[in-house]
């Protein structure tokens, strides 16, 4: 019936409490367990004088660097969770 079980995680212990339930469902349906963490850009950037083109470029680079760091952190987190779950799920 189910081919994939998707679990959204935000890095909190509260979100990880869903994992045992998701693992049980994945086992019951021989489904793939997909871990998901959304990385969003910074909500507000410091004002660095966006009136000039150079400042706008710097702002864009700053935002891209923060996003890249967020992606790296999310990847490391998901890999750690995946390692914790290793052996609990059948290969799909």
PDB file of C-alpha atoms in Angstrom:
ATOM      1  CA  UNK A   1       0.000   0.000   0.000  1.00  0.00           C
ATOM      2  CA  UNK A   2       2.635   2.568   1.042  1.00  0.00           C
ATOM      3  CA  UNK A   3       5.876   2.767  -0.916  1.00  0.00           C
ATOM      4  CA  UNK A   4       7.453   5.672   0.949  1.00  0.00           C
ATOM      5  CA  UNK A   5       7.059   7.099   4.425  1.00  0.00           C
ATOM      6  CA  UNK A   6       8.288  10.701   4.622  1.00  0.00           C
ATOM      7  CA  UNK A   7       9.292  12.113   7.992  1.00  0.00           C
ATOM      8  CA  UNK A   8       9.860  15.837   8.355  1.00  0.00           C
ATOM      9  CA  UNK A   9      12.473  16.632  10.989  1.00  0.00           C
ATOM     10  CA  UNK A  10      13.509  19.999  12.397  1.00  0.00           C
ATOM     11  CA  UNK A  11      16.356  18.795  14.592  1.00  0.00           C
ATOM     12  CA  UNK A  12      14.330  18.815  17.785  1.00  0.00           C
ATOM     13  CA  UNK A  13      13.703  15.899  20.116  1.00  0.00           C
ATOM     14  CA  UNK A  14       9.984  16.510  19.613  1.00  0.00           C
ATOM     15  CA  UNK A  15      10.210  15.887  15.870  1.00  0.00           C
ATOM     16  CA  UNK A  16      12.369  12.787  16.399  1.00  0.00           C
ATOM     17  CA  UNK A  17       9.629  11.223  18.528  1.00  0.00           C
ATOM     18  CA  UNK A  18       7.873  10.455  15.237  1.00  0.00           C
ATOM     19  CA  UNK A  19      10.741   8.193  14.108  1.00  0.00           C
ATOM     20  CA  UNK A  20       9.766   4.979  15.963  1.00  0.00           C
ATOM     21  CA  UNK A  21       6.261   5.254  14.523  1.00  0.00           C
ATOM     22  CA  UNK A  22       7.585   5.908  11.032  1.00  0.00           C
ATOM     23  CA  UNK A  23       9.983   2.958  11.327  1.00  0.00           C
ATOM     24  CA  UNK A  24       7.117   0.697  12.394  1.00  0.00           C
ATOM     25  CA  UNK A  25       5.023   1.807   9.411  1.00  0.00           C
ATOM     26  CA  UNK A  26       7.945   1.382   7.030  1.00  0.00           C
ATOM     27  CA  UNK A  27       8.529  -2.145   8.317  1.00  0.00           C
ATOM     28  CA  UNK A  28       4.847  -3.057   8.164  1.00  0.00           C
ATOM     29  CA  UNK A  29       4.530  -1.948   4.551  1.00  0.00           C
ATOM     30  CA  UNK A  30       8.102  -2.726   3.415  1.00  0.00           C
ATOM     31  CA  UNK A  31       8.278   0.954   2.502  1.00  0.00           C
ATOM     32  CA  UNK A  32      11.220   3.251   2.068  1.00  0.00           C
ATOM     33  CA  UNK A  33      11.732   5.710   4.926  1.00  0.00           C
ATOM     34  CA  UNK A  34      12.559   9.189   3.608  1.00  0.00           C
ATOM     35  CA  UNK A  35      13.948  11.747   6.040  1.00  0.00           C
ATOM     36  CA  UNK A  36      13.325  15.387   5.194  1.00  0.00           C
ATOM     37  CA  UNK A  37      14.664  18.605   6.643  1.00  0.00           C
ATOM     38  CA  UNK A  38      13.843  21.910   5.012  1.00  0.00           C
ATOM     39  CA  UNK A  39      16.539  24.565   4.941  1.00  0.00           C
ATOM     40  CA  UNK A  40      15.271  28.107   4.709  1.00  0.00           C
ATOM     41  CA  UNK A  41      17.210  31.265   4.093  1.00  0.00           C
ATOM     42  CA  UNK A  42      17.762  33.840   6.773  1.00  0.00           C
ATOM     43  CA  UNK A  43      14.632  35.732   7.743  1.00  0.00           C
ATOM     44  CA  UNK A  44      16.355  39.066   7.803  1.00  0.00           C
ATOM     45  CA  UNK A  45      19.771  40.111   6.674  1.00  0.00           C
ATOM     46  CA  UNK A  46      21.683  42.923   8.328  1.00  0.00           C
ATOM     47  CA  UNK A  47      21.352  46.245   6.549  1.00  0.00           C
ATOM     48  CA  UNK A  48      24.597  46.711   4.641  1.00  0.00           C
ATOM     49  CA  UNK A  49      23.489  49.612   2.468  1.00  0.00           C
ATOM     50  CA  UNK A  50      21.622  47.762  -0.273  1.00  0.00           C
ATOM     51  CA  UNK A  51      21.329  51.006  -2.225  1.00  0.00           C
ATOM     52  CA  UNK A  52      24.486  50.235  -4.177  1.00  0.00           C
ATOM     53  CA  UNK A  53      24.963  47.347  -6.595  1.00  0.00           C
ATOM     54  CA  UNK A  54      28.047  46.207  -4.678  1.00  0.00           C
ATOM     55  CA  UNK A  55      26.118  46.037  -1.423  1.00  0.00           C
ATOM     56  CA  UNK A  56      23.373  44.080  -3.157  1.00  0.00           C
ATOM     57  CA  UNK A  57      25.917  41.584  -4.447  1.00  0.00           C
ATOM     58  CA  UNK A  58      27.487  41.274  -0.989  1.00  0.00           C
ATOM     59  CA  UNK A  59      24.056  40.704   0.517  1.00  0.00           C
ATOM     60  CA  UNK A  60      23.337  37.963  -2.036  1.00  0.00           C
ATOM     61  CA  UNK A  61      26.682  36.281  -1.367  1.00  0.00           C
ATOM     62  CA  UNK A  62      26.106  36.473   2.379  1.00  0.00           C
ATOM     63  CA  UNK A  63      22.679  34.882   2.012  1.00  0.00           C
ATOM     64  CA  UNK A  64      24.062  32.144  -0.271  1.00  0.00           C
ATOM     65  CA  UNK A  65      26.807  31.351   2.250  1.00  0.00           C
ATOM     66  CA  UNK A  66      24.297  31.108   5.097  1.00  0.00           C
ATOM     67  CA  UNK A  67      22.065  28.870   2.994  1.00  0.00           C
ATOM     68  CA  UNK A  68      25.018  26.637   2.097  1.00  0.00           C
ATOM     69  CA  UNK A  69      25.949  26.312   5.773  1.00  0.00           C
ATOM     70  CA  UNK A  70      22.336  25.442   6.578  1.00  0.00           C
ATOM     71  CA  UNK A  71      22.319  22.781   3.877  1.00  0.00           C
ATOM     72  CA  UNK A  72      25.559  21.278   5.194  1.00  0.00           C
ATOM     73  CA  UNK A  73      24.186  21.225   8.732  1.00  0.00           C
ATOM     74  CA  UNK A  74      20.937  19.617   7.570  1.00  0.00           C
ATOM     75  CA  UNK A  75      22.831  16.982   5.580  1.00  0.00           C
ATOM     76  CA  UNK A  76      25.031  16.119   8.569  1.00  0.00           C
ATOM     77  CA  UNK A  77      21.985  15.929  10.836  1.00  0.00           C
ATOM     78  CA  UNK A  78      20.062  13.649   8.470  1.00  0.00           C
ATOM     79  CA  UNK A  79      23.087  11.389   8.040  1.00  0.00           C
ATOM     80  CA  UNK A  80      23.378  11.091  11.842  1.00  0.00           C
ATOM     81  CA  UNK A  81      19.694  10.169  12.141  1.00  0.00           C
ATOM     82  CA  UNK A  82      20.084   7.669   9.292  1.00  0.00           C
ATOM     83  CA  UNK A  83      23.016   6.053  11.139  1.00  0.00           C
ATOM     84  CA  UNK A  84      20.877   5.732  14.287  1.00  0.00           C
ATOM     85  CA  UNK A  85      18.219   3.952  12.243  1.00  0.00           C
ATOM     86  CA  UNK A  86      20.674   1.682  10.395  1.00  0.00           C
ATOM     87  CA  UNK A  87      19.700  -1.935  10.813  1.00  0.00           C
ATOM     88  CA  UNK A  88      16.154  -1.133  11.887  1.00  0.00           C
ATOM     89  CA  UNK A  89      14.770  -1.033   8.359  1.00  0.00           C
ATOM     90  CA  UNK A  90      14.819  -3.617   5.615  1.00  0.00           C
ATOM     91  CA  UNK A  91      16.636  -2.654   2.434  1.00  0.00           C
ATOM     92  CA  UNK A  92      14.216  -1.347  -0.164  1.00  0.00           C
TER      93      UNK A  92
END
